[in-house]
CSV table of C-alpha atoms and ligand atoms in Angstrom, one decimal:
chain,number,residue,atom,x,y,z
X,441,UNK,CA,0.0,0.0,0.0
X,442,UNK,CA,1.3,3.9,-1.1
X,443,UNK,CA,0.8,6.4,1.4
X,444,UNK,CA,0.2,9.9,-0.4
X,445,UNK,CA,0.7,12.4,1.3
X,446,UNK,CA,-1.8,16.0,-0.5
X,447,UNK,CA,0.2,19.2,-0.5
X,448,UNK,CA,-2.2,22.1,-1.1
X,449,UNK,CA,-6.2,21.1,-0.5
X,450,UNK,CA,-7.6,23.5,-2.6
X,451,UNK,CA,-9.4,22.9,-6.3
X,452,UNK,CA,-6.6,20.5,-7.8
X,453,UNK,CA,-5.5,19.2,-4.7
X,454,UNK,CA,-9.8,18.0,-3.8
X,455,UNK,CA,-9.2,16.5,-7.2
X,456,UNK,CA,-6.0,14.0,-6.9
X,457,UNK,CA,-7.2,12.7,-3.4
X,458,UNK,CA,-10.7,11.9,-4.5
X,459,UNK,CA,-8.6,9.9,-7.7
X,460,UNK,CA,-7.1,8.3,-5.4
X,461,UNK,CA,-10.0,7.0,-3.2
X,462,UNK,CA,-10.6,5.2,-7.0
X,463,UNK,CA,-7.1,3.3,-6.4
X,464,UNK,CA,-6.7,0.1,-4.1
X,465,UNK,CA,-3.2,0.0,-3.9
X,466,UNK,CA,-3.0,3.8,-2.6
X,467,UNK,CA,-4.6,5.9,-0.3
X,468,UNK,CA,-4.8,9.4,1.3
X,469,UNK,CA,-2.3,9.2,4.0
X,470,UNK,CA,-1.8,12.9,5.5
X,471,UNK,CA,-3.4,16.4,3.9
X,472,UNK,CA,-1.4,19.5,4.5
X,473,UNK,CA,-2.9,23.3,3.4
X,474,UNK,CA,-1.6,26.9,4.6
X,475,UNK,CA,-5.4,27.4,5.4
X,476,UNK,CA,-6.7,24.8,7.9
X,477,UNK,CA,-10.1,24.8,7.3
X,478,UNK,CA,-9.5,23.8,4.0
X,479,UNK,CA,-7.0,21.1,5.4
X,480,UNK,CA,-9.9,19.7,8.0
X,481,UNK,CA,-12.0,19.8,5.2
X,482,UNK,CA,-10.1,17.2,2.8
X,483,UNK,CA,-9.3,15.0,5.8
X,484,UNK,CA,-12.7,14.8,6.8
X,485,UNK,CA,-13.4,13.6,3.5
X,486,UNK,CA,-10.2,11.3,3.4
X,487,UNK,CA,-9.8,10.3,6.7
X,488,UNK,CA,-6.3,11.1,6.5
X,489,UNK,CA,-4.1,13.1,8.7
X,490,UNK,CA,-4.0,16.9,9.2
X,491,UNK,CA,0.0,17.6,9.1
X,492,UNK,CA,2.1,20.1,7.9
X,493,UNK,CA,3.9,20.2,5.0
X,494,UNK,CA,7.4,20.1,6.7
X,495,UNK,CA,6.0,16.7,8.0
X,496,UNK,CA,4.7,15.5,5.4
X,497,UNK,CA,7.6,15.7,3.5
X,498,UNK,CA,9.6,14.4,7.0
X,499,UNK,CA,7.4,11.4,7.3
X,500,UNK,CA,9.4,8.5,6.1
X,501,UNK,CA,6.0,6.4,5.9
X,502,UNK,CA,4.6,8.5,3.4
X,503,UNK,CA,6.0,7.3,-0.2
X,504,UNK,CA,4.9,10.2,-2.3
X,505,UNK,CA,4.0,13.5,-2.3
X,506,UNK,CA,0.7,15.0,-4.7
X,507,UNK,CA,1.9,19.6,-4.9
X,508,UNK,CA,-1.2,21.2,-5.9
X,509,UNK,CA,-0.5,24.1,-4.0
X,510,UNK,CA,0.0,27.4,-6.3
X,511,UNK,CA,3.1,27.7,-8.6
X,512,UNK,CA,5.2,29.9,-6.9
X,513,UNK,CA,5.0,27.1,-4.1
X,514,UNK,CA,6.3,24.5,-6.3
X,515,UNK,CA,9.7,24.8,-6.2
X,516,UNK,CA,10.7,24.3,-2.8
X,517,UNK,CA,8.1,21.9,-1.9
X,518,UNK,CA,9.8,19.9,-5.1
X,519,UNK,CA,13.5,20.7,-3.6
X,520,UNK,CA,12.7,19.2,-0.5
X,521,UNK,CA,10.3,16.3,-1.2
X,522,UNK,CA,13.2,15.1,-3.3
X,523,UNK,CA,15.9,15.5,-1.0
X,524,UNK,CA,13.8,13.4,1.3
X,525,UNK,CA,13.2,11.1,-1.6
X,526,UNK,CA,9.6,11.2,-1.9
X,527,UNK,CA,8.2,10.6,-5.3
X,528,UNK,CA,6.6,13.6,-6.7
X,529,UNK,CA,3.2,14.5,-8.7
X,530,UNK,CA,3.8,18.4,-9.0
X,531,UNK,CA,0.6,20.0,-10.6
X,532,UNK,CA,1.1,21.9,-13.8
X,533,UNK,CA,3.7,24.3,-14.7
X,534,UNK,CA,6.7,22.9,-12.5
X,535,UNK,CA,7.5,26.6,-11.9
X,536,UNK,CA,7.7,30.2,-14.4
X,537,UNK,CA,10.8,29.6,-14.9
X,538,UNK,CA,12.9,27.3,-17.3
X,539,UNK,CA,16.2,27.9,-15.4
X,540,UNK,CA,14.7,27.3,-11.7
X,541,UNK,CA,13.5,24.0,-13.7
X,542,UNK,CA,16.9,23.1,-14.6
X,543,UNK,CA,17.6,23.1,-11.7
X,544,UNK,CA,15.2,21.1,-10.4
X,545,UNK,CA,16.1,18.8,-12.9
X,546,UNK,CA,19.4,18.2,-11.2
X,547,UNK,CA,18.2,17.7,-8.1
X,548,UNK,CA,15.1,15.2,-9.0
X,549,UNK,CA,17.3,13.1,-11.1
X,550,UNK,CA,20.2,13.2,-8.7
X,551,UNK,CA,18.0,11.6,-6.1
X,552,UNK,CA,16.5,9.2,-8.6
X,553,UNK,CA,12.8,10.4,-7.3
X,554,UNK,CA,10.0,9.6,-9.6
X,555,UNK,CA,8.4,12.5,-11.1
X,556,UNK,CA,5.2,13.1,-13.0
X,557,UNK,CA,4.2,16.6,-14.4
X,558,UNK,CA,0.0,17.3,-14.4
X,559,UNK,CA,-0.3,17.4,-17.9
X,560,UNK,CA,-3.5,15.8,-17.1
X,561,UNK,CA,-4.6,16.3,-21.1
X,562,UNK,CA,-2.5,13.4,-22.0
X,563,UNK,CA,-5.2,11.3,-20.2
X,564,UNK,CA,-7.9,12.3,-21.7
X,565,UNK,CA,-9.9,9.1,-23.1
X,566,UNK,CA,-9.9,11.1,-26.8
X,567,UNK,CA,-6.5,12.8,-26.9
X,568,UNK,CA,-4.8,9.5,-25.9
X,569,UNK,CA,-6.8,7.8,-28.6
X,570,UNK,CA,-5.6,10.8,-30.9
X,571,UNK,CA,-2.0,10.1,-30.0
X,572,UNK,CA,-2.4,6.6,-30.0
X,573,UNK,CA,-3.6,6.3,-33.4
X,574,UNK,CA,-0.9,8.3,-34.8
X,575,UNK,CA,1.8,5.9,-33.3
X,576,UNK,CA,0.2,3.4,-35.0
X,577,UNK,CA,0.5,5.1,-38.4
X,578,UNK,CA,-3.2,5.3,-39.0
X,579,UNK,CA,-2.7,9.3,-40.1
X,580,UNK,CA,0.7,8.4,-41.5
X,581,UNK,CA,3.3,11.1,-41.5
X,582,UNK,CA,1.7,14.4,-39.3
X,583,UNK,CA,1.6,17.3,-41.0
X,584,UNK,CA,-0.5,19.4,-39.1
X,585,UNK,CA,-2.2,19.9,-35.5
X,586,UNK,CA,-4.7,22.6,-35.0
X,587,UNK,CA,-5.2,22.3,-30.9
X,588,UNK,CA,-8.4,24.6,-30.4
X,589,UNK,CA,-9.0,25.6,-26.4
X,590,UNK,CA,-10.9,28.2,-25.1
X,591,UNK,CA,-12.2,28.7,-21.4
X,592,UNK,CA,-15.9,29.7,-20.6
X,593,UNK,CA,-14.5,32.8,-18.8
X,594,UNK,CA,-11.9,34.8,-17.8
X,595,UNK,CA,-10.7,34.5,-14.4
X,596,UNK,CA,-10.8,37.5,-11.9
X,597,UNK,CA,-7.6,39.9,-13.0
X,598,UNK,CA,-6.1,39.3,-9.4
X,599,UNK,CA,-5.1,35.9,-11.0
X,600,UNK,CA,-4.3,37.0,-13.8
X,601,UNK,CA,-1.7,39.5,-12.5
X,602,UNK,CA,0.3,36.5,-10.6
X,603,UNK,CA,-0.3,33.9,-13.8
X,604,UNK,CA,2.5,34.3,-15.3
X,605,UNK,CA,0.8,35.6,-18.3
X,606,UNK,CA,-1.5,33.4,-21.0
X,607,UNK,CA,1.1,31.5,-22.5
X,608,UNK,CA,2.9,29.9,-19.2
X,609,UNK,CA,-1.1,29.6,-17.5
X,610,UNK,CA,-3.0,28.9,-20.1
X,611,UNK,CA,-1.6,27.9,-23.3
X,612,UNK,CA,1.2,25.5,-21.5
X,613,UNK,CA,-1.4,23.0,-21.5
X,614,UNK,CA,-1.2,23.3,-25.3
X,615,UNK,CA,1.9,23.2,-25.9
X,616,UNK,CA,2.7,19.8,-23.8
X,617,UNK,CA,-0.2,18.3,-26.2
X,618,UNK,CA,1.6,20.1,-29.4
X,619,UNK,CA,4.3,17.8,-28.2
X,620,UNK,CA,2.5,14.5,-27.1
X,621,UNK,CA,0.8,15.4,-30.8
X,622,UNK,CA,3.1,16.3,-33.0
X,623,UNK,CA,6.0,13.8,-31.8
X,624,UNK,CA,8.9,15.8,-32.9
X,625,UNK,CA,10.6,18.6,-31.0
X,626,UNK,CA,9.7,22.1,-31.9
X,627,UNK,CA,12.4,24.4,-32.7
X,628,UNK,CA,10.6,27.8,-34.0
X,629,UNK,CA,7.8,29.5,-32.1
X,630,UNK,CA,5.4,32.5,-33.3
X,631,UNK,CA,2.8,33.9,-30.7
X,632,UNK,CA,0.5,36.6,-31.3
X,633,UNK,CA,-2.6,38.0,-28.9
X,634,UNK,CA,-4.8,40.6,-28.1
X,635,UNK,CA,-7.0,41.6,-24.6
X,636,UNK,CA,-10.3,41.7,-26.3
X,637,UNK,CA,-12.5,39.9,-23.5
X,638,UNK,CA,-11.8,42.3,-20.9
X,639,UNK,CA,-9.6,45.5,-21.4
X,640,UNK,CA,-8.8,44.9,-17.4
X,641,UNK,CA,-6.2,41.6,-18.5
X,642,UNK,CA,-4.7,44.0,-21.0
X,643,UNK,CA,-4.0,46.6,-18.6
X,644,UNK,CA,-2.5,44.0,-16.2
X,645,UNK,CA,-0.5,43.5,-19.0
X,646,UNK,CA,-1.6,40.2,-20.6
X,647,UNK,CA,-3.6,38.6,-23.2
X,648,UNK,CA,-6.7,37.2,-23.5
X,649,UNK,CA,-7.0,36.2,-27.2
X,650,UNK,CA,-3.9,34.4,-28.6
X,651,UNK,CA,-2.7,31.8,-31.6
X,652,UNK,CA,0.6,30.5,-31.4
X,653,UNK,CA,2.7,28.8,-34.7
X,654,UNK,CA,4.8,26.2,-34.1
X,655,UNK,CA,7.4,24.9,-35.9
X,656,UNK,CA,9.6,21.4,-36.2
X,657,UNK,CA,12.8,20.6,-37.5
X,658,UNK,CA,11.1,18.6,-40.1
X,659,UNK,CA,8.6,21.6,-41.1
X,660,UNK,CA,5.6,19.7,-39.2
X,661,UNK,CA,3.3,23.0,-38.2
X,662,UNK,CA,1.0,23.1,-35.0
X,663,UNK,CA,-1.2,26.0,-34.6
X,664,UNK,CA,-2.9,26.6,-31.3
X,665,UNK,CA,-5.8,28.8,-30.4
X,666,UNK,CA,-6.9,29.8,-27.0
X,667,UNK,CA,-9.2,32.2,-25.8
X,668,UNK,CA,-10.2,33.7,-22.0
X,669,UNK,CA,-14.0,33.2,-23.1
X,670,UNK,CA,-16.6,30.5,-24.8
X,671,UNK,CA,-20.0,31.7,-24.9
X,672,UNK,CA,-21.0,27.7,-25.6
X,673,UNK,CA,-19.0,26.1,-22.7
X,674,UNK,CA,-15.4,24.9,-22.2
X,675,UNK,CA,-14.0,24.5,-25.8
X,676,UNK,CA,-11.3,21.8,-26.3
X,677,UNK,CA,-10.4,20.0,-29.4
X,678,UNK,CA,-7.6,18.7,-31.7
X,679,UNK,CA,-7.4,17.8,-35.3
X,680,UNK,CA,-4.2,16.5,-36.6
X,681,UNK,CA,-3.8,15.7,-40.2
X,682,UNK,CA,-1.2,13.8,-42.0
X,683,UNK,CA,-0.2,11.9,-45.2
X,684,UNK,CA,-2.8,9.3,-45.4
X,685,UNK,CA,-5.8,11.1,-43.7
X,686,UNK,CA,-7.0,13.1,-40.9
X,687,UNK,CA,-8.0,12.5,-37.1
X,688,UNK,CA,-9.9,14.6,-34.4
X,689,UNK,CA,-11.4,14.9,-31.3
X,690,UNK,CA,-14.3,16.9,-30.4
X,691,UNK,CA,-15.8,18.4,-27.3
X,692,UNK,CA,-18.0,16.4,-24.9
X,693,UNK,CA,-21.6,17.6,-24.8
X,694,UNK,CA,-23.1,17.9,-21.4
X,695,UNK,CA,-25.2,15.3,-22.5
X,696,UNK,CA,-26.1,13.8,-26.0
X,697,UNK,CA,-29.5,15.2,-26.4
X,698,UNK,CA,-30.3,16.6,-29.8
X,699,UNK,CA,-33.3,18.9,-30.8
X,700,UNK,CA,-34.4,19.1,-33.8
X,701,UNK,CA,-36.9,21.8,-35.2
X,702,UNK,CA,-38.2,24.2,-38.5
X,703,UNK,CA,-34.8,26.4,-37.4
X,704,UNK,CA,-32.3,23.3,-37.4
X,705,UNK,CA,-30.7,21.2,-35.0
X,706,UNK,CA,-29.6,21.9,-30.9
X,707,UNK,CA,-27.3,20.0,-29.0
X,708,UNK,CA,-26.7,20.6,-25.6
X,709,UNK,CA,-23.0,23.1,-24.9
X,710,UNK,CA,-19.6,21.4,-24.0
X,711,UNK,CA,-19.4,20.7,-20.9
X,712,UNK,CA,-18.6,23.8,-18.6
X,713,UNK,CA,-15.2,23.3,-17.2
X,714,UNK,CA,-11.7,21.4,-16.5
X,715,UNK,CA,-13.0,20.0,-13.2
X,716,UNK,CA,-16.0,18.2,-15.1
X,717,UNK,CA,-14.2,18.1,-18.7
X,718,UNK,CA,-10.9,16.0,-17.9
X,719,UNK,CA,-12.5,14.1,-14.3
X,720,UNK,CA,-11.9,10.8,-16.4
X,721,UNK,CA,-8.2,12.3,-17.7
X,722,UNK,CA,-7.3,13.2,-13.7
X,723,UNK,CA,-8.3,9.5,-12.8
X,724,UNK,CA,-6.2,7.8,-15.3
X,725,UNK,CA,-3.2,10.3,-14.9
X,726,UNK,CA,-3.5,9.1,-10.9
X,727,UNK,CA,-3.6,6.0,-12.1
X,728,UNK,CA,-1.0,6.0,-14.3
X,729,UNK,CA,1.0,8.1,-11.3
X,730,UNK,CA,0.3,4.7,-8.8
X,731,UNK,CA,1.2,1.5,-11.6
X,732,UNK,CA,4.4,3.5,-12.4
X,733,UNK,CA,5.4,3.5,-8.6
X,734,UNK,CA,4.1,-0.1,-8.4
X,735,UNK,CA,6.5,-1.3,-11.1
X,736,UNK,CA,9.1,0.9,-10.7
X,737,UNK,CA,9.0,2.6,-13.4
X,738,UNK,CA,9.2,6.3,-14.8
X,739,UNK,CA,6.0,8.0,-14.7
X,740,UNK,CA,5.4,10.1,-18.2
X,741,UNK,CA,4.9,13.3,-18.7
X,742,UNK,CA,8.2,14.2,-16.6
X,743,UNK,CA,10.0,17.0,-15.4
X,744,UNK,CA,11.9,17.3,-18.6
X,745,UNK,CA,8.1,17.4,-20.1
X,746,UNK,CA,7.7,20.2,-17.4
X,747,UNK,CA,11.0,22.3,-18.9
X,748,UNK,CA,10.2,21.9,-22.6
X,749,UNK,CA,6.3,23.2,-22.2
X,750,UNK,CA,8.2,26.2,-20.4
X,751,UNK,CA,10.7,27.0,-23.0
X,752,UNK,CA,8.1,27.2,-25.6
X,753,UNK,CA,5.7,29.4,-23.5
X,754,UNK,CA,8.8,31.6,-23.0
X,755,UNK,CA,9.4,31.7,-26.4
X,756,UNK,CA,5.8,32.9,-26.9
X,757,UNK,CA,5.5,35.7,-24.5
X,758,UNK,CA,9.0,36.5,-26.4
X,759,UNK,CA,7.2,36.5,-29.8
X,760,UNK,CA,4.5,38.5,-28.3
X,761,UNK,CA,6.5,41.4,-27.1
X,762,UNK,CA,8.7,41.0,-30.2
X,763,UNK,CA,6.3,40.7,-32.6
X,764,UNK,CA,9.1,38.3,-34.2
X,765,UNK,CA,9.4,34.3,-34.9
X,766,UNK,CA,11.8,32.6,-32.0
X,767,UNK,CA,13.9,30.3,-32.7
X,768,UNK,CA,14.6,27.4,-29.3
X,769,UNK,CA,17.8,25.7,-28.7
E,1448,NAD,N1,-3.8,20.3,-14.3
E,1448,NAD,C1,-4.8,21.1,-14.2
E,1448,NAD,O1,-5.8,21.0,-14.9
E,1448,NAD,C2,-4.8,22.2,-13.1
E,1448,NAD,C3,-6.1,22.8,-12.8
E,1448,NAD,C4,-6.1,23.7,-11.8
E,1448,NAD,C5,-4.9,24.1,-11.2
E,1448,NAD,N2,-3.7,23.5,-11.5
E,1448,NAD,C6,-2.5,23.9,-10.9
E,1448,NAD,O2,-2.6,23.4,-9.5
E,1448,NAD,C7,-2.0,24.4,-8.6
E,1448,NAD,C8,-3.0,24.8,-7.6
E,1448,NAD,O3,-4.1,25.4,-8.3
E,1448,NAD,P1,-5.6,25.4,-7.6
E,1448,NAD,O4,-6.5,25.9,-8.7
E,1448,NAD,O5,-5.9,24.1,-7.0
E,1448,NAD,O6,-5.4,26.5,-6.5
E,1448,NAD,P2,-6.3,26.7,-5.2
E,1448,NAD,O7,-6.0,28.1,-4.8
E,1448,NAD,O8,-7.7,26.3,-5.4
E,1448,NAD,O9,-5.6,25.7,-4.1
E,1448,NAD,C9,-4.3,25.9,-3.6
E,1448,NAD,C10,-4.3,25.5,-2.1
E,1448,NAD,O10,-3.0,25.6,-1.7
E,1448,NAD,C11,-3.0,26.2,-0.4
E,1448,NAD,N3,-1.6,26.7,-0.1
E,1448,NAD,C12,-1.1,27.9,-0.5
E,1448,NAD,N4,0.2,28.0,-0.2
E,1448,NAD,C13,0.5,26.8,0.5
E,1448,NAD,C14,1.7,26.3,1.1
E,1448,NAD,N5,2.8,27.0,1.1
E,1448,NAD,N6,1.6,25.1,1.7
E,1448,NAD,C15,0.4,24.4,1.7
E,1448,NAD,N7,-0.7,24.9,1.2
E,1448,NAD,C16,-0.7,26.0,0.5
E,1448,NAD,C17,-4.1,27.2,-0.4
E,1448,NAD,O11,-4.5,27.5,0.9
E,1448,NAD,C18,-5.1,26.5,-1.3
E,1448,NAD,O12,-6.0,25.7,-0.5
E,1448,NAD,C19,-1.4,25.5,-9.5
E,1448,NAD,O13,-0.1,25.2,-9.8
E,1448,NAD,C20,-2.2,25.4,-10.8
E,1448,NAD,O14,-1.6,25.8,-12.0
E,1448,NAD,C21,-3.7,22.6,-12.5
């Protein structure tokens, strides 16, 4: 039996320790949160401890550690889990920035710690069918990937201003699937955006209507296009051609009724978030988290994952403030 031990019990954190109640061979040891309420909330749930994090981390019967606390938390909760040798699940993006991840790098490898990054999307039942189906050669060689994902709404500006901007809070989700998608590194990056869903995100200085170009070695192209608003629910799909034919996945409905009348056809909207969109995705990335312990064996997305979603997204806020193409090492 793994004991997990949650780090941060707010909206992701709720998220991971209900996965795991789903998971036999793991279970909910200890819940820490800088709020105690929320903390005493989780455990209730759990049945797990209340600790701290320090003892968490110090708790040589816990075997792995879940971060969902916020980003700028990440880093030394990640140096010192793996000093203590903990295996780490670290929510989405590892940290801002690509050289603090470096860093990391060093330190999570030199202690030989497992390590999974929350790119939850590769878990999604259709984008791992996507993926699947082009490492089988059904699509043949990939050409293209259009990766289409919009949010229902903007969130408040006050999160905004400590984001990071669109393209590390947002759009990083994107690019880790540009990756899992378009199999091949990519080397040239071109990000546009504007703030024309609330004129507040531009004044804090960021975005809330972007597309990003990207570019491979081999000339494979990937455009992405997000937006901070979907009048028709939480907008998320993929189409990736290549040489011997096309494949896609499309939103899921809120349900699959269909109304038919004189003025067309209604279906009902996508369904309205991530917490409801990728529930099945956060199960099998848990999941997935768990058997890779069991068998001893890396857990994928990693932290390298982690870094080369980051160096794109720096590339794009580059690109942005540039207006120019950048080229990545
Ligand atoms: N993969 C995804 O789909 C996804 C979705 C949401 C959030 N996230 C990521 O998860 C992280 C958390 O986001 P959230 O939306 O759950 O935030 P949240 O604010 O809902 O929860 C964070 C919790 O951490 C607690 N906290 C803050 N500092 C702490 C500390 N030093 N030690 C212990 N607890 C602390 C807060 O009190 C809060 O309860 C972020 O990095 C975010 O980017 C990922």
């Amino acid at each position: 039996m793994l004991n997990i031990g949650i780090l941060g019990c707010g909206r992701i954190g709720q998220v991971h320790a209900g996965s795991l109640q789903h998971i036999d061979t793991a279970g909910v040891a200890a819940v820490a949160d800088a709020f105690e309420d929320a903390a005493n909330a989780l455990a209730a749930k759990t049945g797990a401890r209340v600790m701290t994090t320090d003892q968490i981390i110090a708790d040589p019967s816990i075997h792995a550690v879940v971060i969902g606390t916020p980003t700028n938390t990440h880093f030394d909760l990640i140096r010192a889990s793996a000093k203590a040798g903990k295996a780490i699940f670290c929510e989405k993006p590892v940290d801002m920035s690509a050289a603090r991840i470096r860093e990391l790098i060093t330190l999570v490898e030199g202690a030989g710690v497992p390590f999974l990054t929350g790119f939850n999307r590769r878990f999604d039942p259709g984008f791992a069918t996507l993926q699947a189906r082009i490492a089988a050669g059904d699509i043949g060689d990939v050409e293209l990937v259009t990766i289409l994902s919009r949010d229902p709404s903007p969130p408040p500006v006050s999160y905004i201003k400590s984001s990071g901007g669109l393209f590390r809070d947002m759009m990083i989700h994107d690019f880790d699937m540009a990756r899992f998608l378009l199999d091949e590194e990519v080397v040239r990056v071109f990000a546009t955006g504007s703030a024309l869903v609330d004129p507040a995100i531009g004044e804090a200085g960021d975005v809330d209507t972007a597309v990003a170009v990207l570019t491979t070695a081999s000339g494979r192209i990937c455009q992405i296009s997000n937006s901070r608003r979907a009048t028709y629910g939480y907008d998320q799909r993929a189409e990736v051609h290549g040489s011997l034919g096309l494949i896609k996945a499309n939103n899921v409905p809120e349900n699959n009724v269909e109304f038919a009348s004189g003025a067309g056809f209604r279906s009902a909207p996508a369904q309205h978030f991530f917490l409801e969109r990728y529930a099945a995705a956060y199960r099998a990335e848990m999941m997935h988290f768990i058997a890779c312990l069991g068998a001893g064996i890396a857990p994928s997305p990693g932290i390298r994952d982690g870094l080369a979603a980051q160096m794109i997204a720096d590339a794009a806020a580059q690109s942005l403030a540039t207006g120019m193409p950048v080229d990545l090492d």
